[in-house]
GROMACS .gro file of C-alpha atoms in nm:
model
  334
    1MET     CA    1   3.475 -14.635   4.279
    2PRO     CA    2   3.715 -14.713   4.567
    3ALA     CA    3   3.772 -14.439   4.819
    4SER     CA    4   4.091 -14.236   4.792
    5ALA     CA    5   4.398 -14.397   4.946
    6PRO     CA    6   4.479 -14.248   5.285
    7ALA     CA    7   4.777 -14.018   5.279
    8ALA     CA    8   5.041 -14.034   5.547
    9PRO     CA    9   4.916 -13.888   5.876
   10VAL     CA   10   4.915 -13.512   5.857
   11ARG     CA   11   5.008 -13.253   6.112
   12SER     CA   12   4.703 -13.125   6.293
   13PRO     CA   13   4.504 -12.917   6.284
   14ILE     CA   14   4.391 -12.941   5.925
   15ARG     CA   15   4.256 -12.603   5.814
   16VAL     CA   16   3.899 -12.621   5.687
   17ALA     CA   17   3.705 -12.333   5.533
   18VAL     CA   18   3.329 -12.367   5.502
   19ILE     CA   19   3.189 -12.126   5.244
   20ALA     CA   20   2.836 -12.004   5.316
   21VAL     CA   21   2.659 -11.919   4.989
   22PRO     CA   22   2.323 -11.748   5.060
   23PRO     CA   23   2.054 -11.856   5.090
   24VAL     CA   24   2.224 -12.128   5.294
   25THR     CA   25   2.082 -12.455   5.419
   26ALA     CA   26   2.136 -12.389   5.789
   27PHE     CA   27   2.153 -12.756   5.886
   28ASP     CA   28   2.426 -12.825   5.630
   29LEU     CA   29   2.623 -12.524   5.748
   30THR     CA   30   2.654 -12.666   6.099
   31ILE     CA   31   2.776 -13.011   5.995
   32PRO     CA   32   3.150 -12.949   5.934
   33ASP     CA   33   3.201 -12.768   6.264
   34LEU     CA   34   2.994 -13.025   6.452
   35VAL     CA   35   3.176 -13.329   6.312
   36LEU     CA   36   3.522 -13.195   6.227
   37GLY     CA   37   3.557 -12.906   6.468
   38GLY     CA   38   3.454 -13.109   6.771
   39MET     CA   39   3.723 -13.376   6.760
   40THR     CA   40   4.071 -13.400   6.908
   41VAL     CA   41   4.358 -13.621   6.803
   42ARG     CA   42   4.625 -13.710   7.057
   43GLY     CA   43   4.522 -13.422   7.279
   44GLY     CA   44   4.506 -13.154   7.009
   45PRO     CA   45   4.245 -13.031   6.763
   46GLY     CA   46   4.216 -13.237   6.449
   47TYR     CA   47   4.071 -12.952   6.245
   48ASP     CA   48   4.056 -12.574   6.253
   49VAL     CA   49   3.713 -12.502   6.103
   50ARG     CA   50   3.620 -12.151   5.991
   51VAL     CA   51   3.294 -12.046   5.826
   52CYS     CA   52   3.343 -11.774   5.566
   53THR     CA   53   3.151 -11.583   5.302
   54ALA     CA   54   3.212 -11.338   5.020
   55ALA     CA   55   3.067 -11.053   5.227
   56PRO     CA   56   3.176 -11.098   5.591
   57GLY     CA   57   2.986 -10.894   5.846
   58ARG     CA   58   2.671 -10.898   5.639
   59PRO     CA   59   2.413 -11.146   5.771
   60VAL     CA   60   2.378 -11.459   5.558
   61THR     CA   61   2.015 -11.562   5.511
   62ASP     CA   62   1.883 -11.916   5.499
   63GLY     CA   63   1.579 -11.842   5.286
   64GLY     CA   64   1.344 -11.891   5.580
   65GLY     CA   65   1.394 -11.574   5.781
   66LEU     CA   66   1.701 -11.686   5.977
   67GLU     CA   67   2.005 -11.457   5.958
   68ILE     CA   68   2.350 -11.596   6.037
   69ALA     CA   69   2.652 -11.382   6.126
   70VAL     CA   70   2.964 -11.504   5.943
   71PRO     CA   71   3.282 -11.333   6.062
   72HIS     CA   72   3.538 -11.457   5.809
   73GLY     CA   73   3.594 -11.355   5.449
   74LEU     CA   74   3.719 -11.569   5.164
   75ASP     CA   75   4.079 -11.524   5.279
   76ALA     CA   76   4.005 -11.816   5.512
   77ALA     CA   77   3.934 -12.030   5.207
   78VAL     CA   78   4.253 -11.919   5.034
   79ALA     CA   79   4.456 -12.041   5.334
   80ALA     CA   80   4.262 -12.365   5.388
   81ASP     CA   81   4.369 -12.723   5.325
   82THR     CA   82   4.007 -12.826   5.264
   83VAL     CA   83   3.731 -12.602   5.126
   84ILE     CA   84   3.369 -12.705   5.179
   85VAL     CA   85   3.061 -12.552   5.016
   86THR     CA   86   2.741 -12.644   5.197
   87GLY     CA   87   2.382 -12.650   5.072
   88THR     CA   88   2.242 -12.340   4.910
   89GLY     CA   89   1.935 -12.227   4.720
   90ALA     CA   90   2.150 -12.011   4.493
   91ARG     CA   91   2.156 -12.104   4.126
   92ASP     CA   92   2.211 -11.805   3.896
   93GLY     CA   93   2.433 -11.506   3.959
   94LEU     CA   94   2.670 -11.682   4.197
   95ASP     CA   95   2.936 -11.450   4.337
   96PRO     CA   96   3.237 -11.474   4.103
   97ARG     CA   97   3.471 -11.436   4.401
   98VAL     CA   98   3.343 -11.766   4.542
   99LEU     CA   99   3.387 -11.940   4.207
  100ASP     CA  100   3.741 -11.802   4.171
  101VAL     CA  101   3.840 -11.920   4.519
  102LEU     CA  102   3.712 -12.270   4.441
  103ARG     CA  103   3.898 -12.283   4.110
  104THR     CA  104   4.217 -12.161   4.276
  105ALA     CA  105   4.190 -12.417   4.555
  106CYS     CA  106   4.136 -12.698   4.307
  107ALA     CA  107   4.425 -12.586   4.085
  108ALA     CA  108   4.650 -12.577   4.392
  109GLY     CA  109   4.568 -12.940   4.471
  110ARG     CA  110   4.364 -12.864   4.781
  111ARG     CA  111   4.064 -13.075   4.875
  112VAL     CA  112   3.732 -12.928   4.758
  113VAL     CA  113   3.408 -13.064   4.902
  114SER     CA  114   3.037 -13.001   4.866
  115ILE     CA  115   2.748 -13.098   5.089
  116CYS     CA  116   2.398 -13.131   4.942
  117THR     CA  117   2.321 -12.859   4.685
  118GLY     CA  118   2.666 -12.710   4.732
  119ALA     CA  119   2.742 -12.932   4.430
  120PHE     CA  120   2.564 -12.672   4.215
  121VAL     CA  121   2.832 -12.420   4.314
  122LEU     CA  122   3.118 -12.659   4.235
  123ALA     CA  123   2.957 -12.739   3.900
  124GLU     CA  124   2.908 -12.369   3.821
  125ALA     CA  125   3.280 -12.321   3.884
  126GLY     CA  126   3.347 -12.593   3.625
  127LEU     CA  127   3.513 -12.824   3.876
  128LEU     CA  128   3.282 -13.120   3.817
  129ASP     CA  129   3.292 -13.137   3.436
  130GLY     CA  130   3.371 -13.493   3.333
  131ARG     CA  131   3.376 -13.607   3.695
  132PRO     CA  132   3.144 -13.829   3.899
  133ALA     CA  133   2.947 -13.636   4.160
  134THR     CA  134   2.627 -13.645   4.360
  135THR     CA  135   2.382 -13.407   4.520
  136TYR     CA  136   2.051 -13.418   4.705
  137TRP     CA  137   1.838 -13.675   4.522
  138ALA     CA  138   1.534 -13.444   4.498
  139LYS     CA  139   1.743 -13.191   4.302
  140SER     CA  140   1.907 -13.442   4.070
  141ALA     CA  141   1.685 -13.372   3.768
  142GLU     CA  142   1.753 -12.998   3.795
  143PHE     CA  143   2.125 -13.062   3.838
  144ARG     CA  144   2.143 -13.293   3.537
  145ALA     CA  145   1.960 -13.040   3.319
  146ARG     CA  146   2.195 -12.758   3.421
  147TYR     CA  147   2.520 -12.953   3.412
  148PRO     CA  148   2.500 -13.235   3.156
  149ARG     CA  149   2.880 -13.268   3.147
  150VAL     CA  150   2.887 -13.393   3.507
  151GLU     CA  151   2.863 -13.768   3.564
  152LEU     CA  152   2.581 -13.742   3.817
  153ARG     CA  153   2.529 -14.034   4.056
  154PRO     CA  154   2.199 -13.943   4.222
  155GLY     CA  155   2.154 -14.261   4.425
  156VAL     CA  156   2.461 -14.260   4.650
  157LEU     CA  157   2.552 -14.098   4.983
  158TYR     CA  158   2.874 -13.941   4.863
  159VAL     CA  159   3.133 -13.958   4.586
  160ASP     CA  160   3.508 -13.946   4.650
  161ASP     CA  161   3.685 -13.851   4.328
  162GLY     CA  162   4.024 -13.784   4.475
  163ARG     CA  163   4.065 -13.417   4.563
  164ILE     CA  164   3.698 -13.337   4.489
  165LEU     CA  165   3.426 -13.494   4.703
  166THR     CA  166   3.050 -13.441   4.691
  167SER     CA  167   2.769 -13.561   4.917
  168ALA     CA  168   2.396 -13.601   4.903
  169GLY     CA  169   2.166 -13.396   5.124
  170LEU     CA  170   2.148 -13.331   5.495
  171SER     CA  171   2.272 -13.628   5.701
  172ALA     CA  172   2.481 -13.755   5.409
  173GLY     CA  173   2.701 -13.455   5.484
  174ILE     CA  174   2.777 -13.617   5.820
  175ASP     CA  175   2.876 -13.937   5.640
  176LEU     CA  176   3.109 -13.742   5.413
  177CYS     CA  177   3.271 -13.556   5.704
  178LEU     CA  178   3.329 -13.887   5.883
  179HIS     CA  179   3.481 -14.017   5.560
  180LEU     CA  180   3.719 -13.718   5.560
  181ILE     CA  181   3.825 -13.803   5.915
  182ARG     CA  182   3.889 -14.162   5.808
  183LEU     CA  183   4.107 -14.043   5.521
  184ASP     CA  184   4.299 -13.801   5.745
  185TYR     CA  185   4.325 -13.991   6.074
  186GLY     CA  186   4.210 -14.349   6.016
  187ALA     CA  187   3.903 -14.564   6.076
  188ALA     CA  188   3.932 -14.586   6.455
  189THR     CA  189   3.932 -14.208   6.496
  190ALA     CA  190   3.646 -14.172   6.247
  191ASN     CA  191   3.435 -14.424   6.437
  192SER     CA  192   3.510 -14.240   6.762
  193ALA     CA  193   3.389 -13.920   6.598
  194ALA     CA  194   3.074 -14.100   6.482
  195ARG     CA  195   3.000 -14.205   6.839
  196LEU     CA  196   3.046 -13.847   6.958
  197VAL     CA  197   2.782 -13.713   6.718
  198VAL     CA  198   2.558 -14.019   6.773
  199ALA     CA  199   2.588 -14.124   6.410
  200ALA     CA  200   2.629 -14.461   6.245
  201PRO     CA  201   2.988 -14.576   6.190
  202VAL     CA  202   3.140 -14.458   5.864
  203ARG     CA  203   2.911 -14.574   5.585
  204PRO     CA  204   3.027 -14.655   5.231
  205GLY     CA  205   2.971 -14.376   4.982
  206GLY     CA  206   2.794 -14.610   4.743
  207GLN     CA  207   2.514 -14.680   4.989
  208ALA     CA  208   2.176 -14.559   4.867
  209GLN     CA  209   2.086 -14.210   4.987
  210PHE     CA  210   1.716 -14.282   4.966
  211ILE     CA  211   1.593 -14.602   5.127
  212ASP     CA  212   1.244 -14.743   5.155
  213SER     CA  213   1.218 -14.735   5.534
  214PRO     CA  214   1.446 -14.469   5.687
  215LEU     CA  215   1.274 -14.515   6.025
  216PRO     CA  216   1.212 -14.843   6.210
  217PRO     CA  217   0.862 -14.976   6.143
  218GLU     CA  218   0.604 -14.925   6.416
  219SER     CA  219   0.564 -15.301   6.441
  220GLY     CA  220   0.904 -15.319   6.612
  221THR     CA  221   1.049 -15.541   6.341
  222SER     CA  222   1.361 -15.333   6.281
  223LEU     CA  223   1.672 -15.536   6.209
  224ALA     CA  224   1.886 -15.306   6.429
  225PRO     CA  225   1.918 -15.573   6.704
  226THR     CA  226   2.037 -15.825   6.446
  227ARG     CA  227   2.292 -15.582   6.305
  228ALA     CA  228   2.416 -15.508   6.659
  229TRP     CA  229   2.447 -15.882   6.724
  230ALA     CA  230   2.638 -15.935   6.400
  231LEU     CA  231   2.897 -15.674   6.507
  232THR     CA  232   2.977 -15.886   6.812
  233CYS     CA  233   3.063 -16.193   6.606
  234LEU     CA  234   3.228 -16.065   6.290
  235ASP     CA  235   3.500 -16.328   6.340
  236ARG     CA  236   3.243 -16.595   6.257
  237PRO     CA  237   3.155 -16.691   5.896
  238LEU     CA  238   2.808 -16.536   5.916
  239THR     CA  239   2.562 -16.613   5.639
  240ARG     CA  240   2.226 -16.470   5.542
  241ALA     CA  241   2.073 -16.778   5.706
  242ASP     CA  242   2.249 -16.694   6.035
  243LEU     CA  243   2.118 -16.338   6.024
  244ALA     CA  244   1.770 -16.456   5.934
  245ALA     CA  245   1.771 -16.704   6.222
  246HIS     CA  246   1.865 -16.430   6.468
  247ALA     CA  247   1.594 -16.201   6.327
  248ARG     CA  248   1.345 -16.490   6.330
  249THR     CA  249   1.249 -16.438   5.971
  250SER     CA  250   1.308 -16.596   5.631
  251VAL     CA  251   1.618 -16.521   5.425
  252ARG     CA  252   1.402 -16.359   5.160
  253THR     CA  253   1.229 -16.132   5.412
  254LEU     CA  254   1.561 -16.052   5.579
  255THR     CA  255   1.715 -15.947   5.248
  256ARG     CA  256   1.419 -15.726   5.160
  257ARG     CA  257   1.405 -15.560   5.502
  258PHE     CA  258   1.784 -15.523   5.522
  259HIS     CA  259   1.790 -15.331   5.196
  260ALA     CA  260   1.491 -15.121   5.303
  261GLU     CA  261   1.663 -15.019   5.629
  262THR     CA  262   2.024 -14.978   5.515
  263GLY     CA  263   2.026 -14.949   5.137
  264LEU     CA  264   2.261 -15.251   5.127
  265SER     CA  265   2.225 -15.626   5.100
  266PRO     CA  266   2.311 -15.824   5.417
  267LEU     CA  267   2.639 -15.947   5.270
  268GLN     CA  268   2.741 -15.602   5.145
  269TRP     CA  269   2.678 -15.461   5.492
  270LEU     CA  270   2.876 -15.743   5.655
  271LEU     CA  271   3.172 -15.689   5.423
  272HIS     CA  272   3.180 -15.318   5.501
  273GLN     CA  273   3.178 -15.388   5.875
  274ARG     CA  274   3.453 -15.650   5.839
  275ILE     CA  275   3.681 -15.406   5.655
  276ASN     CA  276   3.612 -15.143   5.921
  277ARG     CA  277   3.706 -15.392   6.192
  278ALA     CA  278   4.027 -15.487   6.008
  279GLN     CA  279   4.125 -15.119   5.975
  280GLU     CA  280   4.074 -15.060   6.347
  281LEU     CA  281   4.278 -15.368   6.439
  282LEU     CA  282   4.562 -15.264   6.209
  283GLU     CA  283   4.557 -14.912   6.352
  284THR     CA  284   4.533 -14.992   6.722
  285THR     CA  285   4.698 -15.335   6.776
  286ASP     CA  286   5.017 -15.521   6.691
  287LEU     CA  287   4.832 -15.841   6.604
  288PRO     CA  288   4.982 -16.043   6.315
  289ILE     CA  289   4.814 -15.993   5.978
  290PRO     CA  290   4.665 -16.347   5.971
  291GLN     CA  291   4.503 -16.285   6.311
  292VAL     CA  292   4.363 -15.951   6.194
  293ALA     CA  293   4.211 -16.130   5.894
  294ARG     CA  294   4.058 -16.396   6.119
  295LEU     CA  295   3.920 -16.159   6.385
  296SER     CA  296   3.763 -15.933   6.123
  297GLY     CA  297   3.598 -16.226   5.949
  298LEU     CA  298   3.795 -16.179   5.626
  299SER     CA  299   3.944 -16.524   5.690
  300THR     CA  300   4.278 -16.508   5.510
  301PRO     CA  301   4.557 -16.255   5.456
  302ASP     CA  302   4.490 -16.270   5.082
  303SER     CA  303   4.124 -16.180   5.134
  304LEU     CA  304   4.220 -15.900   5.374
  305ARG     CA  305   4.476 -15.767   5.126
  306HIS     CA  306   4.225 -15.772   4.840
  307HIS     CA  307   3.947 -15.588   5.022
  308LEU     CA  308   4.166 -15.339   5.208
  309THR     CA  309   4.361 -15.246   4.896
  310ARG     CA  310   4.036 -15.201   4.706
  311ARG     CA  311   3.905 -14.962   4.971
  312THR     CA  312   4.218 -14.768   5.066
  313GLY     CA  313   4.476 -14.834   4.795
  314LEU     CA  314   4.712 -14.979   5.059
  315PRO     CA  315   4.787 -15.343   5.150
  316PRO     CA  316   4.766 -15.433   5.522
  317SER     CA  317   5.133 -15.385   5.608
  318ALA     CA  318   5.150 -15.043   5.440
  319TYR     CA  319   4.820 -14.939   5.598
  320ARG     CA  320   4.952 -15.031   5.942
  321THR     CA  321   5.275 -14.838   5.881
  322ALA     CA  322   5.076 -14.529   5.785
  323TRP     CA  323   4.815 -14.540   6.061
  324HIS     CA  324   4.938 -14.747   6.351
  325HIS     CA  325   4.891 -14.597   6.697
  326PRO     CA  326   4.880 -14.866   6.971
  327ALA     CA  327   4.697 -14.643   7.219
  328PRO     CA  328   4.327 -14.573   7.155
  329ALA     CA  329   4.276 -14.356   6.853
  330GLY     CA  330   4.313 -14.018   7.017
  331GLY     CA  331   4.032 -13.870   7.216
  332VAL     CA  332   3.734 -13.722   7.047
  333SER     CA  333   3.569 -13.449   7.245
  334GLY     CA  334   3.316 -13.178   7.197
   0.00000   0.00000   0.00000
């Protein structure tokens, strides 16, 4: 499914409430503040991130002996533009106040998000019935058994279903937060945020969350140098044979290793990078549309229009009108 169309640029900061449901997954709980709370846009904060819980002042446990002090109550979620539920081990007996806040936020048209097993909370609130969603792949069988009315997509990084977004586990939460930045502030700002947290540029939600070789092989045959090289020449009509020649391997081996390392085929990965490049050029330059198409490797304005509209819902001229800022995309700072 294509990602949601970017809305017109919004006035910052965007208010974000992160609901901690004990026992929390501590790593997940830190992601929104790390990625969203640490960025600035045109000299001001892009997001106001507040962690909240149904019982503020009472330590929230992580199930492993760690206790986390959470100062804000659910009033922060009531006032938020975006409400995020992070990973939790809770299944039965979820606090009805949390479920009510989520239902109210959804009914009011606010953005509701889950990271990892936070999807169990959204599903318990009834927000995912009849919708596509994902969660941590290792919990997918349990999720499907509990919530058969949800259209579970266990193999993807995240699912954007308009005002409700869900991600897979752990680092996929970073991908989803970067996706939120892209929706709110554009691709150039999102890629700046990715560099700040030393993450890959915004990855497509449909990329596999579980890949065969998440770490480079000890033999030193990672394709990372070839991917880095490809980013320097996206304006060229690169083929699988070109990539294989750079990697000094066969096309068949390249394709197998590419999928093992990224979850995508070489051409899928190239297309994603080309669209990213086109978005950045539209946002940060005044180059004519045909030149943007050529420099991004999408060749023609028609091709650019097709792929950009499929991703964002906007043709190039409308995308530029919504997101254009000739100066660099606003600083991103910790």
